[in-house]
CSV table of C-alpha atoms and ligand atoms in Angstrom, one decimal:
chain,number,residue,atom,x,y,z
A,1,UNK,CA,13.6,15.2,-0.4
A,2,UNK,CA,13.4,11.6,0.1
A,3,UNK,CA,10.0,10.0,0.6
A,4,UNK,CA,9.1,6.4,1.9
A,5,UNK,CA,6.0,4.8,0.2
A,6,UNK,CA,4.5,2.0,2.2
A,7,UNK,CA,0.8,0.6,1.7
A,8,UNK,CA,-1.3,-2.5,2.9
A,9,UNK,CA,0.5,-3.1,6.0
A,10,UNK,CA,-2.8,-4.8,7.2
A,11,UNK,CA,-2.1,-5.2,10.8
A,12,UNK,CA,1.2,-7.0,10.3
A,13,UNK,CA,3.2,-5.0,12.7
A,14,UNK,CA,6.2,-7.5,12.6
A,15,UNK,CA,6.6,-6.7,8.7
A,16,UNK,CA,6.4,-2.8,9.3
A,17,UNK,CA,8.9,-3.1,11.8
A,18,UNK,CA,11.4,-4.7,9.9
A,19,UNK,CA,10.5,-2.3,7.0
A,20,UNK,CA,11.2,0.8,9.5
A,21,UNK,CA,14.3,-0.9,10.7
A,22,UNK,CA,16.0,-1.3,7.2
A,23,UNK,CA,15.2,2.4,6.0
A,24,UNK,CA,17.9,4.5,5.3
A,25,UNK,CA,17.7,8.2,6.4
A,26,UNK,CA,14.7,9.7,4.7
A,27,UNK,CA,12.6,12.9,4.9
A,28,UNK,CA,8.8,11.8,4.6
A,29,UNK,CA,7.0,8.8,5.1
A,30,UNK,CA,3.4,8.1,3.1
A,31,UNK,CA,1.2,5.7,4.0
A,32,UNK,CA,-1.0,4.3,0.9
A,33,UNK,CA,-3.8,2.8,3.1
A,34,UNK,CA,-4.9,-0.6,4.5
A,35,UNK,CA,-2.9,-0.2,7.5
A,36,UNK,CA,-5.3,-2.7,8.9
A,37,UNK,CA,-7.6,-5.7,8.2
A,38,UNK,CA,-6.4,-9.5,7.7
A,39,UNK,CA,-3.6,-9.2,10.3
A,40,UNK,CA,-3.1,-9.7,14.1
A,41,UNK,CA,-1.7,-6.3,15.4
A,42,UNK,CA,-3.9,-3.6,14.2
A,43,UNK,CA,-3.4,-1.0,17.0
A,44,UNK,CA,0.3,-1.1,17.0
A,45,UNK,CA,0.4,-0.5,13.0
A,46,UNK,CA,-2.1,2.4,13.4
A,47,UNK,CA,-0.2,4.0,16.2
A,48,UNK,CA,3.4,3.8,14.3
A,49,UNK,CA,1.4,5.3,11.2
A,50,UNK,CA,0.1,7.9,13.4
A,51,UNK,CA,3.4,8.7,14.6
A,52,UNK,CA,5.5,8.4,11.7
A,53,UNK,CA,3.4,9.5,8.5
A,54,UNK,CA,3.3,12.6,7.0
A,55,UNK,CA,0.2,11.6,4.6
A,56,UNK,CA,-1.7,8.3,5.0
A,57,UNK,CA,-4.6,7.1,3.4
A,58,UNK,CA,-7.8,4.9,4.4
A,59,UNK,CA,-8.3,1.8,2.0
A,60,UNK,CA,-11.5,-0.6,1.5
A,61,UNK,CA,-10.3,-3.0,4.5
A,62,UNK,CA,-9.9,0.0,6.9
A,63,UNK,CA,-13.4,1.3,6.0
A,64,UNK,CA,-14.7,-2.3,6.6
A,65,UNK,CA,-12.9,-2.7,9.9
A,66,UNK,CA,-14.5,0.6,10.9
A,67,UNK,CA,-18.1,-0.2,9.7
A,68,UNK,CA,-18.0,2.1,6.9
A,69,UNK,CA,-18.7,-0.4,4.1
A,70,UNK,CA,-20.4,-3.3,3.8
A,71,UNK,CA,-18.7,-6.5,5.0
A,72,UNK,CA,-20.7,-8.2,2.3
A,73,UNK,CA,-18.1,-7.0,-0.2
A,74,UNK,CA,-15.5,-9.0,0.8
A,75,UNK,CA,-14.7,-13.0,1.0
A,76,UNK,CA,-15.4,-15.1,4.2
A,77,UNK,CA,-11.6,-14.8,5.4
A,78,UNK,CA,-11.3,-11.2,4.8
A,79,UNK,CA,-14.5,-10.7,6.4
A,80,UNK,CA,-14.1,-12.7,9.4
A,81,UNK,CA,-10.5,-10.9,9.9
A,82,UNK,CA,-12.3,-7.5,9.5
A,83,UNK,CA,-14.9,-8.3,12.1
A,84,UNK,CA,-11.8,-8.9,14.5
A,85,UNK,CA,-9.6,-6.3,13.8
A,86,UNK,CA,-12.8,-4.2,14.4
A,87,UNK,CA,-13.4,-5.3,17.9
A,88,UNK,CA,-9.5,-4.7,19.0
A,89,UNK,CA,-9.4,-0.8,18.1
A,90,UNK,CA,-8.9,1.6,20.5
A,91,UNK,CA,-11.4,4.0,20.6
A,92,UNK,CA,-8.5,7.0,19.8
A,93,UNK,CA,-6.8,5.0,16.9
A,94,UNK,CA,-10.2,4.4,15.7
A,95,UNK,CA,-11.0,8.0,15.5
A,96,UNK,CA,-7.5,8.7,14.0
A,97,UNK,CA,-8.6,6.2,10.9
A,98,UNK,CA,-12.0,7.5,10.5
A,99,UNK,CA,-10.0,11.0,9.8
A,100,UNK,CA,-8.1,9.8,7.0
A,101,UNK,CA,-8.9,10.5,2.9
A,102,UNK,CA,-8.5,7.6,0.3
A,103,UNK,CA,-7.2,10.2,-2.0
A,104,UNK,CA,-4.9,13.3,-1.7
A,105,UNK,CA,-3.1,15.7,-3.5
A,106,UNK,CA,0.5,16.7,-2.9
A,107,UNK,CA,1.5,19.6,-4.8
A,108,UNK,CA,3.5,20.1,-7.1
A,109,UNK,CA,4.1,16.6,-8.1
A,110,UNK,CA,1.9,13.8,-6.5
A,111,UNK,CA,-1.1,12.5,-6.1
A,112,UNK,CA,-1.9,9.5,-3.7
A,113,UNK,CA,-4.8,7.5,-4.3
A,114,UNK,CA,-5.4,4.4,-2.2
A,115,UNK,CA,-6.7,2.0,-5.2
A,116,UNK,CA,-6.9,4.4,-8.3
A,117,UNK,CA,-7.7,8.1,-8.7
A,118,UNK,CA,-10.9,7.6,-11.0
A,119,UNK,CA,-12.2,5.1,-7.6
A,120,UNK,CA,-10.1,5.5,-4.6
A,121,UNK,CA,-11.2,2.7,-2.5
A,122,UNK,CA,-12.2,0.1,-5.1
A,123,UNK,CA,-10.6,-0.3,-8.5
A,124,UNK,CA,-7.3,-2.0,-8.9
A,125,UNK,CA,-5.0,-0.8,-11.3
A,126,UNK,CA,-3.4,-4.2,-12.6
A,127,UNK,CA,-3.4,-3.5,-16.8
A,128,UNK,CA,-2.2,-1.0,-18.8
A,129,UNK,CA,-5.4,-0.2,-20.1
A,130,UNK,CA,-6.7,0.6,-16.4
A,131,UNK,CA,-3.6,2.6,-15.9
A,132,UNK,CA,-4.3,4.6,-18.9
A,133,UNK,CA,-8.0,5.3,-18.5
A,134,UNK,CA,-6.8,6.6,-14.8
A,135,UNK,CA,-4.6,9.0,-16.3
A,136,UNK,CA,-7.4,12.0,-16.8
A,137,UNK,CA,-8.5,11.6,-13.3
A,138,UNK,CA,-5.2,13.0,-11.6
A,139,UNK,CA,-3.2,16.4,-12.5
A,140,UNK,CA,0.2,15.7,-11.4
A,141,UNK,CA,3.2,13.9,-12.8
A,142,UNK,CA,2.8,11.0,-10.4
A,143,UNK,CA,0.4,9.2,-8.7
A,144,UNK,CA,1.0,6.6,-6.1
A,145,UNK,CA,-1.7,3.9,-5.6
A,146,UNK,CA,-1.9,0.8,-3.6
A,147,UNK,CA,-4.6,-1.7,-3.2
A,148,UNK,CA,-3.1,-4.7,-5.8
A,149,UNK,CA,-0.3,-5.7,-3.3
A,150,UNK,CA,1.9,-6.2,-6.3
A,151,UNK,CA,4.7,-3.6,-7.0
A,152,UNK,CA,4.0,-1.8,-10.5
A,153,UNK,CA,5.2,1.0,-12.3
A,154,UNK,CA,3.0,2.3,-15.4
A,155,UNK,CA,4.8,5.1,-17.4
A,156,UNK,CA,3.0,7.3,-20.4
A,157,UNK,CA,5.8,9.4,-22.0
A,158,UNK,CA,4.7,12.7,-23.9
A,159,UNK,CA,4.5,11.0,-27.2
A,160,UNK,CA,1.6,8.6,-25.9
A,161,UNK,CA,4.5,5.4,-25.5
A,162,UNK,CA,3.7,3.7,-22.4
A,163,UNK,CA,5.2,0.9,-20.6
A,164,UNK,CA,3.3,-1.1,-17.6
A,165,UNK,CA,5.2,-4.0,-16.0
A,166,UNK,CA,6.1,-5.1,-12.5
A,167,UNK,CA,9.1,-3.7,-10.6
A,168,UNK,CA,11.7,-5.9,-9.5
A,169,UNK,CA,13.4,-5.7,-6.0
A,170,UNK,CA,15.9,-3.4,-5.3
A,171,UNK,CA,15.2,-2.0,-9.1
A,172,UNK,CA,15.8,1.8,-9.3
A,173,UNK,CA,13.8,3.6,-11.9
A,174,UNK,CA,14.8,6.8,-13.5
A,175,UNK,CA,11.8,8.9,-13.7
A,176,UNK,CA,11.4,10.7,-17.3
A,177,UNK,CA,10.4,14.5,-15.8
A,178,UNK,CA,8.1,14.5,-19.1
A,179,UNK,CA,6.2,11.5,-18.6
A,180,UNK,CA,3.4,10.8,-16.3
A,181,UNK,CA,3.5,7.8,-13.9
A,182,UNK,CA,1.1,5.1,-11.5
A,183,UNK,CA,3.2,3.7,-9.1
A,184,UNK,CA,2.4,0.9,-6.6
A,185,UNK,CA,5.3,0.2,-4.0
A,186,UNK,CA,3.3,-3.0,-3.1
A,187,UNK,CA,2.3,-4.4,0.0
A,188,UNK,CA,4.0,-4.7,3.5
A,189,UNK,CA,1.8,-7.0,5.2
A,190,UNK,CA,0.7,-9.4,2.6
A,191,UNK,CA,2.7,-9.2,-1.2
A,192,UNK,CA,1.0,-11.1,-3.5
A,193,UNK,CA,3.2,-10.9,-6.5
A,194,UNK,CA,5.1,-14.6,-5.4
A,195,UNK,CA,7.8,-12.9,-3.0
A,196,UNK,CA,6.7,-13.3,0.8
A,197,UNK,CA,9.0,-10.4,1.6
A,198,UNK,CA,7.6,-7.1,2.9
A,199,UNK,CA,7.7,-4.4,-0.1
A,200,UNK,CA,8.1,-0.7,0.1
A,201,UNK,CA,9.3,2.0,-2.4
A,202,UNK,CA,11.4,5.3,-1.6
A,203,UNK,CA,11.1,8.4,-3.9
A,204,UNK,CA,14.0,10.8,-4.2
A,205,UNK,CA,12.5,13.9,-5.7
A,206,UNK,CA,15.8,15.5,-6.3
A,207,UNK,CA,17.7,12.4,-8.1
A,208,UNK,CA,14.3,11.7,-9.6
A,209,UNK,CA,14.2,8.3,-9.1
A,210,UNK,CA,12.2,5.6,-7.4
A,211,UNK,CA,13.5,2.8,-5.9
A,212,UNK,CA,11.8,-0.4,-5.1
A,213,UNK,CA,12.8,-2.6,-2.4
A,214,UNK,CA,12.1,-5.9,0.0
A,215,UNK,CA,13.0,-6.8,3.3
A,216,UNK,CA,12.5,-10.2,5.1
A,217,UNK,CA,10.8,-10.4,8.2
A,218,UNK,CA,9.6,-13.1,10.7
A,219,UNK,CA,6.8,-14.5,8.5
A,220,UNK,CA,6.3,-17.2,11.3
A,221,UNK,CA,6.0,-14.3,14.1
A,222,UNK,CA,3.0,-12.9,12.4
A,223,UNK,CA,1.7,-16.3,11.5
A,224,UNK,CA,1.8,-17.6,15.4
A,225,UNK,CA,0.0,-14.2,16.4
A,226,UNK,CA,-3.1,-14.9,13.9
A,227,UNK,CA,-3.1,-18.5,15.0
A,228,UNK,CA,-3.1,-17.0,18.8
A,229,UNK,CA,-6.0,-14.8,17.7
A,230,UNK,CA,-8.0,-17.3,16.3
A,231,UNK,CA,-7.6,-15.5,12.7
A,232,UNK,CA,-8.5,-17.8,9.6
A,233,UNK,CA,-5.8,-20.1,9.0
A,234,UNK,CA,-5.5,-19.7,5.3
A,235,UNK,CA,-4.6,-15.8,5.9
A,236,UNK,CA,-1.6,-16.7,7.9
A,237,UNK,CA,-0.5,-19.4,5.3
A,238,UNK,CA,-0.5,-17.4,2.4
A,239,UNK,CA,2.0,-15.1,4.1
A,240,UNK,CA,4.7,-17.5,3.5
A,241,UNK,CA,4.1,-17.8,-0.2
A,242,UNK,CA,3.2,-14.0,-1.3
A,243,UNK,CA,0.0,-15.0,-2.3
B,1,LIG,ZN1,-4.6,-4.4,0.7
């Protein structure tokens, strides 16, 4: 089975369209959360995920847009964008988002945790110590996370040797069946690793590989939508830099 992994779309439907158009044949699409917040098209992104994703998670920005966590936990720009996103939501799409979990297990091989298995809504996994500390909070060989917006792979071998690093575009990683992994496919709608292209990954369960992918999209189109909506200009500008 080929599983497409996407995360952190953040209401950037132009980027999401580019990813979907670039996909090779696949079996399932899984979304690791933060489908909305920051960007200009929350309803179109949610409708697409509802239609296409077999599994989908909720994230801290999703919850903030729903009013389910305090907006005080966000900086002023993110807060303004979350409030704007909240006002746009169609009632049926709001109900869909409210029904999503922050973590789930897909037996036998995968755990999906929005941020980390230990703290599914808030914890960033950006260093090996945090990744290692999370290993005892899930049972499966693989754990897929989002939240940091940086494509990363953490590998813990059976002899406790480990490797934690950023994944490179188009890199294909062969998965060691005796190791455990924490894998972040990166962000579709607001990459933060210096590469503005939309990020995603494909897990091939038969070949035992993860492929990290990037696809260019029309950043200026999303920026124009954001400015027309009155969203904070800095949030539009950062898309061009992948920061
Ligand atoms: Zn995010």
